[in-house]
PDB file of C-alpha atoms in Angstrom:
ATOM      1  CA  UNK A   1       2.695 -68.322-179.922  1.00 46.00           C
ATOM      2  CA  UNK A   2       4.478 -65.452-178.157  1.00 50.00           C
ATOM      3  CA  UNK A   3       3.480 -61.558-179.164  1.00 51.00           C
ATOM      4  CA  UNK A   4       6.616 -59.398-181.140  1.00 54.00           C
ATOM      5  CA  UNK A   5       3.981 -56.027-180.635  1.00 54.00           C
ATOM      6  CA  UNK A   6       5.988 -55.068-177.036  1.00 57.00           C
ATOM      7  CA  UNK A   7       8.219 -52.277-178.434  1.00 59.00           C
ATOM      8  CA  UNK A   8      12.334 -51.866-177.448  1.00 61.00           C
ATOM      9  CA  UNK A   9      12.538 -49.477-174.576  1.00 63.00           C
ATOM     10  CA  UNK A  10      14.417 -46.089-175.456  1.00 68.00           C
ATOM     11  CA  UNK A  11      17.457 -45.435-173.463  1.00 76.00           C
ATOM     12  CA  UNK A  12      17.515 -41.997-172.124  1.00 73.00           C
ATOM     13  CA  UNK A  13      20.278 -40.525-173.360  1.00 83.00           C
ATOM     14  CA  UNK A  14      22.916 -37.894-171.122  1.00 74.00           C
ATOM     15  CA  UNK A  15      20.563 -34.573-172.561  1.00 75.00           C
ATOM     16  CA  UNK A  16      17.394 -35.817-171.617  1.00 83.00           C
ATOM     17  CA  UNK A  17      18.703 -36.599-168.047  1.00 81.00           C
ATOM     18  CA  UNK A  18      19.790 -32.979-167.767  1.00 81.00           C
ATOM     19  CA  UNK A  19      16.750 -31.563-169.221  1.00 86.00           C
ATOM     20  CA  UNK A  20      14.488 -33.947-166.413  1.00 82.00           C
ATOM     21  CA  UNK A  21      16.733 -32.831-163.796  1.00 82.00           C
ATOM     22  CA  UNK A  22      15.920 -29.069-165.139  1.00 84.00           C
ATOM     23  CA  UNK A  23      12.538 -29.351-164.861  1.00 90.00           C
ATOM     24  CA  UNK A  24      12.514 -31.506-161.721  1.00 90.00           C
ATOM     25  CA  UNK A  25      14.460 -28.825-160.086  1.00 89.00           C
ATOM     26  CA  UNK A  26      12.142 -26.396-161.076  1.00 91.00           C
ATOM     27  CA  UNK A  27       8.565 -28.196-160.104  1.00 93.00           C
ATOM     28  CA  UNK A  28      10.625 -28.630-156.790  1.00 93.00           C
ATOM     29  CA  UNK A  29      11.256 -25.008-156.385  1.00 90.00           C
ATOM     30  CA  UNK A  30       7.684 -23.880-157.003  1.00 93.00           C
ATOM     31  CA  UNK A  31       6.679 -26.424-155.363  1.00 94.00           C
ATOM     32  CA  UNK A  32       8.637 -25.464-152.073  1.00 93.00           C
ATOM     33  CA  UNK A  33       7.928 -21.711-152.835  1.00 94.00           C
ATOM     34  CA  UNK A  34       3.974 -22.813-152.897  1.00 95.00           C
ATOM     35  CA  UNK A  35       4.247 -24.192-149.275  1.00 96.00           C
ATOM     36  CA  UNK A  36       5.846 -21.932-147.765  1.00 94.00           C
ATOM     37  CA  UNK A  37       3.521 -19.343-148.914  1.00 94.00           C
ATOM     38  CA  UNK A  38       0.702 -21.760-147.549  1.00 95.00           C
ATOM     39  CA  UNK A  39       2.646 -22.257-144.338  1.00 94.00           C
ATOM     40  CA  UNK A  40       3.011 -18.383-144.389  1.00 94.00           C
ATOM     41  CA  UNK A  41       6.724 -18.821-144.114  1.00 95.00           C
ATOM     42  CA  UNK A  42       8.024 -15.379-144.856  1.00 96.00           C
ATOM     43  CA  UNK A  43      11.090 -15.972-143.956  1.00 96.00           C
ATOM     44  CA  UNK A  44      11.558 -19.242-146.304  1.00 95.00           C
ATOM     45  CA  UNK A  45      10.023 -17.312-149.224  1.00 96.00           C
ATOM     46  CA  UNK A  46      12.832 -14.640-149.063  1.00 96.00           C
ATOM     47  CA  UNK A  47      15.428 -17.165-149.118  1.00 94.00           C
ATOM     48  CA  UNK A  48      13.924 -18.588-152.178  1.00 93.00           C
ATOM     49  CA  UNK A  49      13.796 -15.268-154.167  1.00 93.00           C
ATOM     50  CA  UNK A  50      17.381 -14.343-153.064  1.00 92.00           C
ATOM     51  CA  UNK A  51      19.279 -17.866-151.944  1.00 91.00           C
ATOM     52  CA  UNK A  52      22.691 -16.255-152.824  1.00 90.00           C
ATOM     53  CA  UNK A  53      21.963 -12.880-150.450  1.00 92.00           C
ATOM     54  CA  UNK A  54      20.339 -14.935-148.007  1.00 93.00           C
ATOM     55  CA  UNK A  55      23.173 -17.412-147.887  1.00 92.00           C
ATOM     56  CA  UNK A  56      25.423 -14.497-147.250  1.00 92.00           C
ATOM     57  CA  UNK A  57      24.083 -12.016-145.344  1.00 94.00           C
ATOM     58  CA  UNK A  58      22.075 -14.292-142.887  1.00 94.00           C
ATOM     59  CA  UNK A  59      23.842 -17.768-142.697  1.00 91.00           C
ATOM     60  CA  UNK A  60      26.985 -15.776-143.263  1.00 88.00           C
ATOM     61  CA  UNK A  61      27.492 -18.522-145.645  1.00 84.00           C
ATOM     62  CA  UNK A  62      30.145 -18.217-148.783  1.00 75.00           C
ATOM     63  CA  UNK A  63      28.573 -20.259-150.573  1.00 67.00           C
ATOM     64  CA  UNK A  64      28.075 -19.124-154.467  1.00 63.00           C
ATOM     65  CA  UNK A  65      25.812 -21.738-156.076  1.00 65.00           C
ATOM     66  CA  UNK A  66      23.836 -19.785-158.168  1.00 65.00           C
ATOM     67  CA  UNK A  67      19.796 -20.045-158.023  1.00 72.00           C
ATOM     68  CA  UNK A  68      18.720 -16.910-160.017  1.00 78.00           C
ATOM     69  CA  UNK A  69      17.726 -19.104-162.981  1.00 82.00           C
ATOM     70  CA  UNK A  70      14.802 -20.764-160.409  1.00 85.00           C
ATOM     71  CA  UNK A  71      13.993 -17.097-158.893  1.00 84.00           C
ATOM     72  CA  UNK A  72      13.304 -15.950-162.332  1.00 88.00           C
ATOM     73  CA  UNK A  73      10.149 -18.569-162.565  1.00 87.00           C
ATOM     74  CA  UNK A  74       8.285 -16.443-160.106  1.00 90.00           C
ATOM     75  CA  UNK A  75       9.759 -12.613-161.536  1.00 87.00           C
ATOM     76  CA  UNK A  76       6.104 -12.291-163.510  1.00 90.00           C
ATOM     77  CA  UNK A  77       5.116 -12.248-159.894  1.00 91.00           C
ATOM     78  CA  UNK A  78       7.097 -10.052-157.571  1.00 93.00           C
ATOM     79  CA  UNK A  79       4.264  -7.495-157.716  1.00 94.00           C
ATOM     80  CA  UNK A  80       1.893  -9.844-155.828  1.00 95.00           C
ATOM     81  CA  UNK A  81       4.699 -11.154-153.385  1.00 96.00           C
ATOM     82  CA  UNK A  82       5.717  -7.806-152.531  1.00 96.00           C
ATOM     83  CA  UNK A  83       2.285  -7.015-151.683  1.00 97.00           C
ATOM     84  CA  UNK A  84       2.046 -10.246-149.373  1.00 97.00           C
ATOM     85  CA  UNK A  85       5.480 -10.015-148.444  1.00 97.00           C
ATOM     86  CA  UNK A  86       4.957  -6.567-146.675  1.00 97.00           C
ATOM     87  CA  UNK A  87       2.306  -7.364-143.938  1.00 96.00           C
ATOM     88  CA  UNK A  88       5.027  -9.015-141.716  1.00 96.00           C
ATOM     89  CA  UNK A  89       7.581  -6.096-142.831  1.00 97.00           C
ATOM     90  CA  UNK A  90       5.596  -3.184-141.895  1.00 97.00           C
ATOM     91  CA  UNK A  91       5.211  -4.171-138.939  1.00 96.00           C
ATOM     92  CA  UNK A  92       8.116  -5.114-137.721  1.00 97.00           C
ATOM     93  CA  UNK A  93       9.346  -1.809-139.410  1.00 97.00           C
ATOM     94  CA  UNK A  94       6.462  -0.047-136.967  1.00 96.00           C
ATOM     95  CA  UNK A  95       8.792  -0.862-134.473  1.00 95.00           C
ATOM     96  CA  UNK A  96      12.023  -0.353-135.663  1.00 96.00           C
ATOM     97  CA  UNK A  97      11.616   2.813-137.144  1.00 98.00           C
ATOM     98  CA  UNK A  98       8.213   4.313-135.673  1.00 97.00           C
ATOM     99  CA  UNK A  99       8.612   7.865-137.099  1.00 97.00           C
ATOM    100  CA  UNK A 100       8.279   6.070-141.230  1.00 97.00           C
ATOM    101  CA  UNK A 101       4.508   5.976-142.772  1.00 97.00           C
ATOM    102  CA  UNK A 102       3.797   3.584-145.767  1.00 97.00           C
ATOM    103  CA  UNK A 103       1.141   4.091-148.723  1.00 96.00           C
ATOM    104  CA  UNK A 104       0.871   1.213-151.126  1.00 96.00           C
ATOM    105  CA  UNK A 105       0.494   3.439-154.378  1.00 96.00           C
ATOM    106  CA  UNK A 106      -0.403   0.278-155.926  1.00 94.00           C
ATOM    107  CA  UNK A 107      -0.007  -4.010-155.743  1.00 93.00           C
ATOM    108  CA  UNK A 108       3.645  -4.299-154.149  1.00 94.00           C
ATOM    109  CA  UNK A 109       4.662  -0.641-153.773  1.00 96.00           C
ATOM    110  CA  UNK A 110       5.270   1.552-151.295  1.00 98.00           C
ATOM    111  CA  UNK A 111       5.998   5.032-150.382  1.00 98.00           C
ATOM    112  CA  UNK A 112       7.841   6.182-147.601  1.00 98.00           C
ATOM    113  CA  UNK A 113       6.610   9.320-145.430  1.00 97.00           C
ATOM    114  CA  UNK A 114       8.224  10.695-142.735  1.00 97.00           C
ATOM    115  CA  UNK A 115       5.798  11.891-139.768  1.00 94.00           C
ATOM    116  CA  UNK A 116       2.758  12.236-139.361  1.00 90.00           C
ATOM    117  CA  UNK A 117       2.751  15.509-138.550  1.00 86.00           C
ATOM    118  CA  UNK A 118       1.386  18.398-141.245  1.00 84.00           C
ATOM    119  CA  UNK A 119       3.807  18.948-143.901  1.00 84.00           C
ATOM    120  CA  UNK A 120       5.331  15.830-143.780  1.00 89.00           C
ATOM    121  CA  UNK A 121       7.772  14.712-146.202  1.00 92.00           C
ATOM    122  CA  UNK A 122       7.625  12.046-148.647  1.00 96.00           C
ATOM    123  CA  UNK A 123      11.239  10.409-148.086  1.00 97.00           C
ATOM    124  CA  UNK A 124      11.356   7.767-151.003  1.00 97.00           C
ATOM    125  CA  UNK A 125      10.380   3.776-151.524  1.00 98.00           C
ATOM    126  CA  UNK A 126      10.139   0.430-149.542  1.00 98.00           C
ATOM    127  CA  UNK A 127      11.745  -2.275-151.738  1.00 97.00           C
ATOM    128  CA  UNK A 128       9.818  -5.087-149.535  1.00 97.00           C
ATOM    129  CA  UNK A 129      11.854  -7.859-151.681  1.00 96.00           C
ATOM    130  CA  UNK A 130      15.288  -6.732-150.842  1.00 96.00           C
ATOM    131  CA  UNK A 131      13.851  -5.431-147.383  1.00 98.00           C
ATOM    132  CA  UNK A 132      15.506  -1.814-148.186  1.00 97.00           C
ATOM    133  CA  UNK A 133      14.685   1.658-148.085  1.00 98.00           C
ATOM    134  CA  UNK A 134      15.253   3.695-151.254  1.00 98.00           C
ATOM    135  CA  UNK A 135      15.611   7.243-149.749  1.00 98.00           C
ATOM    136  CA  UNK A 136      15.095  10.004-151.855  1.00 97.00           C
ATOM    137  CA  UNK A 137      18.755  10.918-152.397  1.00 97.00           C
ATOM    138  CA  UNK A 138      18.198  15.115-151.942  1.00 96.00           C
ATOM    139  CA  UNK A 139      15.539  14.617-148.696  1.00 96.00           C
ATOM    140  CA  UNK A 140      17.844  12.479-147.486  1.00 97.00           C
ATOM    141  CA  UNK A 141      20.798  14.537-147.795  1.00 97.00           C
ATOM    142  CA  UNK A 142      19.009  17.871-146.219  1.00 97.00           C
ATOM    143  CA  UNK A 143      18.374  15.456-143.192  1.00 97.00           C
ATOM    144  CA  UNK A 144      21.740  13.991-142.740  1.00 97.00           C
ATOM    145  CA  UNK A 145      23.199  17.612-143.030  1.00 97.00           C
ATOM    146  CA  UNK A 146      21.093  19.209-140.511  1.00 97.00           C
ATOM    147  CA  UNK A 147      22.348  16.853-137.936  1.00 97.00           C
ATOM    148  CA  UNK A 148      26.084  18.134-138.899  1.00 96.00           C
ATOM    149  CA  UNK A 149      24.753  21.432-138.663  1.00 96.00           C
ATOM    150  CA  UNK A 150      23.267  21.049-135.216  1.00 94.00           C
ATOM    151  CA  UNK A 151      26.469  20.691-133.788  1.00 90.00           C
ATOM    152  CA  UNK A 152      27.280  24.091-134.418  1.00 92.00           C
ATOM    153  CA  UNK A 153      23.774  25.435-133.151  1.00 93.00           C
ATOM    154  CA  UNK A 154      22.766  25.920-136.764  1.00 95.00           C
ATOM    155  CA  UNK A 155      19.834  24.893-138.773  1.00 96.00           C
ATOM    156  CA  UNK A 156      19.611  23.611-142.071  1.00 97.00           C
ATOM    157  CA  UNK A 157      18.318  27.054-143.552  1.00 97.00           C
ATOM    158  CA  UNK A 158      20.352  29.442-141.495  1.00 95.00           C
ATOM    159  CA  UNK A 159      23.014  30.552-143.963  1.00 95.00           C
ATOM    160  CA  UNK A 160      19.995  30.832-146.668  1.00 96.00           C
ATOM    161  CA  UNK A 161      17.396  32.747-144.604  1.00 97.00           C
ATOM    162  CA  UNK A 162      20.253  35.157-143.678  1.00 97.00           C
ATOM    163  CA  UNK A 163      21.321  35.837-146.773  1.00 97.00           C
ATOM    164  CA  UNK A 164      17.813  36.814-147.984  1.00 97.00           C
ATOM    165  CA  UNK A 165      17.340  38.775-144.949  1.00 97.00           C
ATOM    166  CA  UNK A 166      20.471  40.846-146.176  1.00 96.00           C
ATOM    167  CA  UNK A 167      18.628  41.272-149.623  1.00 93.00           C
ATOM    168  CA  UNK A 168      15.502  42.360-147.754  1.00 94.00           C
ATOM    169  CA  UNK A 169      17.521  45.271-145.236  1.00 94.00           C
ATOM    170  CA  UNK A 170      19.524  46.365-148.838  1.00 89.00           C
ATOM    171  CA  UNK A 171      15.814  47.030-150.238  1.00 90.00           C
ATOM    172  CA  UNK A 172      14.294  48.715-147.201  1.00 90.00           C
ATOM    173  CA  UNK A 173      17.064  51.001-147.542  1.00 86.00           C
ATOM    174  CA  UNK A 174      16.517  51.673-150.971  1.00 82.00           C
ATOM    175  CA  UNK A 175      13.199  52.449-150.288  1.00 83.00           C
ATOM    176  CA  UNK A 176      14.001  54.768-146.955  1.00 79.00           C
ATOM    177  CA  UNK A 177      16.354  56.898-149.313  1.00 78.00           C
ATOM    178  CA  UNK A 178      14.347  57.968-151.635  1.00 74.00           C
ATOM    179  CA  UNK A 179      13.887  61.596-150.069  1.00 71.00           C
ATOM    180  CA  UNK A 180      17.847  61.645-150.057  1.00 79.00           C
ATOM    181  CA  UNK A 181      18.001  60.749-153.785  1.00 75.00           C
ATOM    182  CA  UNK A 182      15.517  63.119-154.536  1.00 76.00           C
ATOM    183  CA  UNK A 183      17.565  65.776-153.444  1.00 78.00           C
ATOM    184  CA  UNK A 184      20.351  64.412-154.975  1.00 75.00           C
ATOM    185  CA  UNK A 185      19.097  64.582-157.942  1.00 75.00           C
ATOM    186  CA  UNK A 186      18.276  68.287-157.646  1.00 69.00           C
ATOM    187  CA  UNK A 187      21.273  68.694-156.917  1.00 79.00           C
ATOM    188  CA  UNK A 188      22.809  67.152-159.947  1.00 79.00           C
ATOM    189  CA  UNK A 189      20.702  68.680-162.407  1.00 79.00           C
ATOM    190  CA  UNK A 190      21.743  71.978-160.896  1.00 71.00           C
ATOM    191  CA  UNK A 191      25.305  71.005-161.606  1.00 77.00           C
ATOM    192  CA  UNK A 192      24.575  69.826-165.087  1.00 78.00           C
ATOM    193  CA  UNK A 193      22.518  72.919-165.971  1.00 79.00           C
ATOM    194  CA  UNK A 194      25.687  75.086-164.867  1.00 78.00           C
ATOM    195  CA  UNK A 195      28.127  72.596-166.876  1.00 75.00           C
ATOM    196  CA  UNK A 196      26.360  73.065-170.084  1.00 73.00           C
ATOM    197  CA  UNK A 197      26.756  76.992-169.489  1.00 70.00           C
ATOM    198  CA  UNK A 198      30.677  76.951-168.885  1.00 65.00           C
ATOM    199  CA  UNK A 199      33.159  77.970-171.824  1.00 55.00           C
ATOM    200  CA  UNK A 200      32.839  75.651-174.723  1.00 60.00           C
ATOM    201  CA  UNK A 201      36.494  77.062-175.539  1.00 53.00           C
ATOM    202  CA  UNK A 202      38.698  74.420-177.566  1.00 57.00           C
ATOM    203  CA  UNK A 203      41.331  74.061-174.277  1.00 50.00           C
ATOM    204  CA  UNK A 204      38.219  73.574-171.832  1.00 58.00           C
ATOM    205  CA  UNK A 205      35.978  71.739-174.138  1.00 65.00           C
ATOM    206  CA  UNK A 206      37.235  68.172-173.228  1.00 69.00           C
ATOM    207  CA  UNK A 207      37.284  68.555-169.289  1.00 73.00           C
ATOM    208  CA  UNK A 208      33.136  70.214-169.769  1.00 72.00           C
ATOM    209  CA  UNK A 209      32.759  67.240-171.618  1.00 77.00           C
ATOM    210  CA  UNK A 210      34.197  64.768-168.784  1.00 81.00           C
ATOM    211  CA  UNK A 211      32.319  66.601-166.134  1.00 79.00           C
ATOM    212  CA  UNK A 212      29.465  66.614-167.643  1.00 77.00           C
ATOM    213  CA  UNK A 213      29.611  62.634-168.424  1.00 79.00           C
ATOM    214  CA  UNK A 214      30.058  62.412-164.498  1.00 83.00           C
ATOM    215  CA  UNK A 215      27.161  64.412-163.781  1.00 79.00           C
ATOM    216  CA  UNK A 216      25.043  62.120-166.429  1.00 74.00           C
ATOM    217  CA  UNK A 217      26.591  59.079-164.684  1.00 81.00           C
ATOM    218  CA  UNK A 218      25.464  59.819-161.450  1.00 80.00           C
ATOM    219  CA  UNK A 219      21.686  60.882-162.856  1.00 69.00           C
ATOM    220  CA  UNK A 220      21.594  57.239-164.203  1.00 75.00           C
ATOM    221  CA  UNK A 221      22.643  55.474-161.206  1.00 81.00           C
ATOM    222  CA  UNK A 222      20.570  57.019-158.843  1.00 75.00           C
ATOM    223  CA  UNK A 223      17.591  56.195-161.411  1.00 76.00           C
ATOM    224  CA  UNK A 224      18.419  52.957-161.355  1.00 73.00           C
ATOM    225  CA  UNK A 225      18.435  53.030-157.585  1.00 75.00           C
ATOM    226  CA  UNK A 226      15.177  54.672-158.034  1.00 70.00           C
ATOM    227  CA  UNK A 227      13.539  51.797-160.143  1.00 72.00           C
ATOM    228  CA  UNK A 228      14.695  49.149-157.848  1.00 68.00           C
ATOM    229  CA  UNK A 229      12.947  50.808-155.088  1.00 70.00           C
ATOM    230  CA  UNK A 230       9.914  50.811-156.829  1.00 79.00           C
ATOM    231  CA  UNK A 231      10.101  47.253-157.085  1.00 83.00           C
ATOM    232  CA  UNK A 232      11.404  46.663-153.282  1.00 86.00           C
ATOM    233  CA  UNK A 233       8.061  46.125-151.598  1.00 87.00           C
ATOM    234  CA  UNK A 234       7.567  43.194-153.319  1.00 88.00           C
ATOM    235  CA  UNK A 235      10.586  41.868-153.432  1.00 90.00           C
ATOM    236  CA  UNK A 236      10.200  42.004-150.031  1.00 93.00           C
ATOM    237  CA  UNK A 237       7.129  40.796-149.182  1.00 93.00           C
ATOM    238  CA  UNK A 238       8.561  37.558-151.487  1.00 94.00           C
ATOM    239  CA  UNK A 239      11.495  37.091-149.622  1.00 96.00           C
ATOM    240  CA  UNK A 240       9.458  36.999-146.482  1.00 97.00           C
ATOM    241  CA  UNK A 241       7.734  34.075-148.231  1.00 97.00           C
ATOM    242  CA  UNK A 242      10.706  32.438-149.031  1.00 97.00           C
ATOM    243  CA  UNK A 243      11.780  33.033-145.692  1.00 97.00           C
ATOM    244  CA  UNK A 244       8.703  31.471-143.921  1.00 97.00           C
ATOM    245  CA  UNK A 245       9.034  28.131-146.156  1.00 96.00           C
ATOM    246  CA  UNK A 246      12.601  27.869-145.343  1.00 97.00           C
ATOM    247  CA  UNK A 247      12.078  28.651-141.853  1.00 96.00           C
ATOM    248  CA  UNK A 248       8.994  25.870-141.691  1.00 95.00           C
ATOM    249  CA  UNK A 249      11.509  23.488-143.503  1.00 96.00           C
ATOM    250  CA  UNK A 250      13.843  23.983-140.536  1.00 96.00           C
ATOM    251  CA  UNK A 251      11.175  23.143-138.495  1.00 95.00           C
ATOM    252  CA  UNK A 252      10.344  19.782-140.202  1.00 95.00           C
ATOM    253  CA  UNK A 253      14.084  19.094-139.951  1.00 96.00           C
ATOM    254  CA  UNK A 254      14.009  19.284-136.630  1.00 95.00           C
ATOM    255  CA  UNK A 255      10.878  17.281-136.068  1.00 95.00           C
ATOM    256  CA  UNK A 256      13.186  14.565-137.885  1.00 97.00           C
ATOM    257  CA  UNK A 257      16.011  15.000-136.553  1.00 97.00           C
ATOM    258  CA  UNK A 258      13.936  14.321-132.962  1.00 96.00           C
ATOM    259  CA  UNK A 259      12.521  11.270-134.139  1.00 96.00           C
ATOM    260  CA  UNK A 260      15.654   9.723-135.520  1.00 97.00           C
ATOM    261  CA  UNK A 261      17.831  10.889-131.723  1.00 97.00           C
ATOM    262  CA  UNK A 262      14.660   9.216-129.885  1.00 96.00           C
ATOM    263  CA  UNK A 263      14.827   6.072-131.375  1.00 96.00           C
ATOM    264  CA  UNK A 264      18.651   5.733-132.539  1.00 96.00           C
ATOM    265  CA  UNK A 265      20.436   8.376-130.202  1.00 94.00           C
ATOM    266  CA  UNK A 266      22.205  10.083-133.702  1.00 94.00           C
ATOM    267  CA  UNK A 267      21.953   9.899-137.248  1.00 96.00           C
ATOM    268  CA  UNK A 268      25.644   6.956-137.766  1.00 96.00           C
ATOM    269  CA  UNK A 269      23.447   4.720-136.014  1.00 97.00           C
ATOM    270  CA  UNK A 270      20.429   5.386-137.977  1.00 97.00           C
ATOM    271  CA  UNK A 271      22.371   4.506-141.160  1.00 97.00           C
ATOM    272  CA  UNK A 272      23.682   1.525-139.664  1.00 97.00           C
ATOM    273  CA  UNK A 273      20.374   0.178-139.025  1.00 97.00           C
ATOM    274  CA  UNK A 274      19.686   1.121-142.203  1.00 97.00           C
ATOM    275  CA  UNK A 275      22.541  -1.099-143.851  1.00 96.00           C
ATOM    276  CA  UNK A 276      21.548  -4.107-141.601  1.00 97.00           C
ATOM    277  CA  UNK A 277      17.693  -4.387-142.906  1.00 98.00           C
ATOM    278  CA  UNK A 278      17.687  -7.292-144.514  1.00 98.00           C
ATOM    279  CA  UNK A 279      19.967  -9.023-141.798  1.00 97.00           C
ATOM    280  CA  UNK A 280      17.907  -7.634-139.034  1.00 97.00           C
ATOM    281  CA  UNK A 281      14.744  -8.183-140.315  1.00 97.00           C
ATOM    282  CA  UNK A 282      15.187 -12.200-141.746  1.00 97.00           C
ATOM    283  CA  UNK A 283      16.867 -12.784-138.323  1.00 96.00           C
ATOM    284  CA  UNK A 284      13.444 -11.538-136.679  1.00 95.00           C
ATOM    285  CA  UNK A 285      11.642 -14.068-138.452  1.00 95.00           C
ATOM    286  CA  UNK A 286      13.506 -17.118-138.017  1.00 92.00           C
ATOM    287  CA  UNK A 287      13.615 -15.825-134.441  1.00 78.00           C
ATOM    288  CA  UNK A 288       9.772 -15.717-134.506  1.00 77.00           C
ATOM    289  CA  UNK A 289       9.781 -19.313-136.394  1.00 63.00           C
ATOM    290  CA  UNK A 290       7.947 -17.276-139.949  1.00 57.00           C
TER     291      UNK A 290
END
């Protein structure tokens, strides 16, 4: 006698396909992403983090199928893959751009220094996943405008430091008249002292009044000249401060500006280089089989 207890076998119906294709697609993706890191294929693990970029900017591809659903599995994770992901990059970076120092502040992050010389700079952020710098936008700007300035012989500071030295030479002054206002104000009091003896008839009384309102005037001015001398020393010795930091910013400047001519002859093709990063750099690796 033949067994009924076999049970009917379930169709799979259209959503459970799609859902097992899902997940297949998935396990396939880590999967991939898992050997490559094994294989230490750098170059394969950026294309599966960024397929659409990659697609574009180094198989000049226009493809659009869109794969940031499967990149999203591993976002919990970019920390760590930074931190992997920037052995290779640092070094080839070493190269590229010799005059940039990294610090991991911590897993996967990076500051940018410029120089290694005292005083250096910080200059902003690796972003090892997108393989771009992220300049900090006012260092940056001082840089790129004291190569506009060195065209015209001029440094970064110049206009500044001149300026202050005006303020500086306008206080000296103050200070080197202060025998001259003395006797100015002798002088003055003299004339006020003679003033307040003149005719008080009705007919004069308003022109004693406006000479002697000149005379006052002229006493309060030259005290306020007076006061601002006593404060000109230092005022001046701060402006020579401010002067020496500006002046040893100039100097920095310059140090960059030397490293960027050596290795890039002038600051357009620095920013080119700059745009071309990620190109560049994934280019390197599939030219160095990684």
């Amino acid at each position: 006698m033949q067994s009924n207890s076999e049970e009917p076998r379930q169709e799979i119906t259209p959503g459970q396909a799609q859902l097992d294709s899902s997940i297949t697609q998935k396990i396939n993706y880590l999967e991939t992403l898992q050997r490559a890191l094994h294989d230490r294929d750098d170059r394969q693990i950026y294309e599966l983090i960024d397929k659409t970029r990659y697609d574009r900017e180094v198989k000049k591809s226009r493809a659009t199928t869109q794969t940031q659903e499967l990149a999203d599995l591993v976002a919990n994770d970019h920390q760590q893959l930074s931190h992997y992901l920037s052995q290779n990059l640092i070094e080839y970076l070493g190269q590229t751009y010799p005059f940039f120092y990294y610090d991991e502040v911590q897993d996967g992050e990076f500051d940018i220094y410029f120089g290694n010389w005292w005083d250096r700079r910080l200059f902003g952020q690796l972003d090892v996943l997108n393989v771009a710098f992220n300049f900090d936008e006012t260092e940056y700007n001082k840089l790129k405008r004291t190569f506009e300035l060195s065209a015209m012989n001029q440094r970064y500071n110049t206009d500044h430091i001149a300026e202050i030295t005006s303020k500086s030479a306008e206080l000296q002054k103050l200070i080197d008249q202060q025998d001259e206002r003395d006797h100015q104000k002798d002088q003055l009091r003299d004339q006020l002292k003679e003033v307040s003896q003149k005719s008080t008839l009705p007919w004069d009384s308003g022109k004693v009044k406006e000479e002697r309102q000149s005379i006052v005037d002229q006493l309060s001015n030259l005290a306020d000249q007076d006061e601002a001398s006593m404060n000109a020393n230092k005022q001046i010795k701060e402006n020579d401060e401010q002067i020496l930091g500006l002046s040893k910013e100039d100097t920095i400047l310059n140090y960059e500006k030397q490293s960027i001519q050596q290795t890039f002859e002038d600051f357009s093709h620095f920013e080119s280089h700059n745009q071309s990063l990620y190109t560049d750099y994934l280019n390197s690796l599939i030219g160095r089989g990684r």
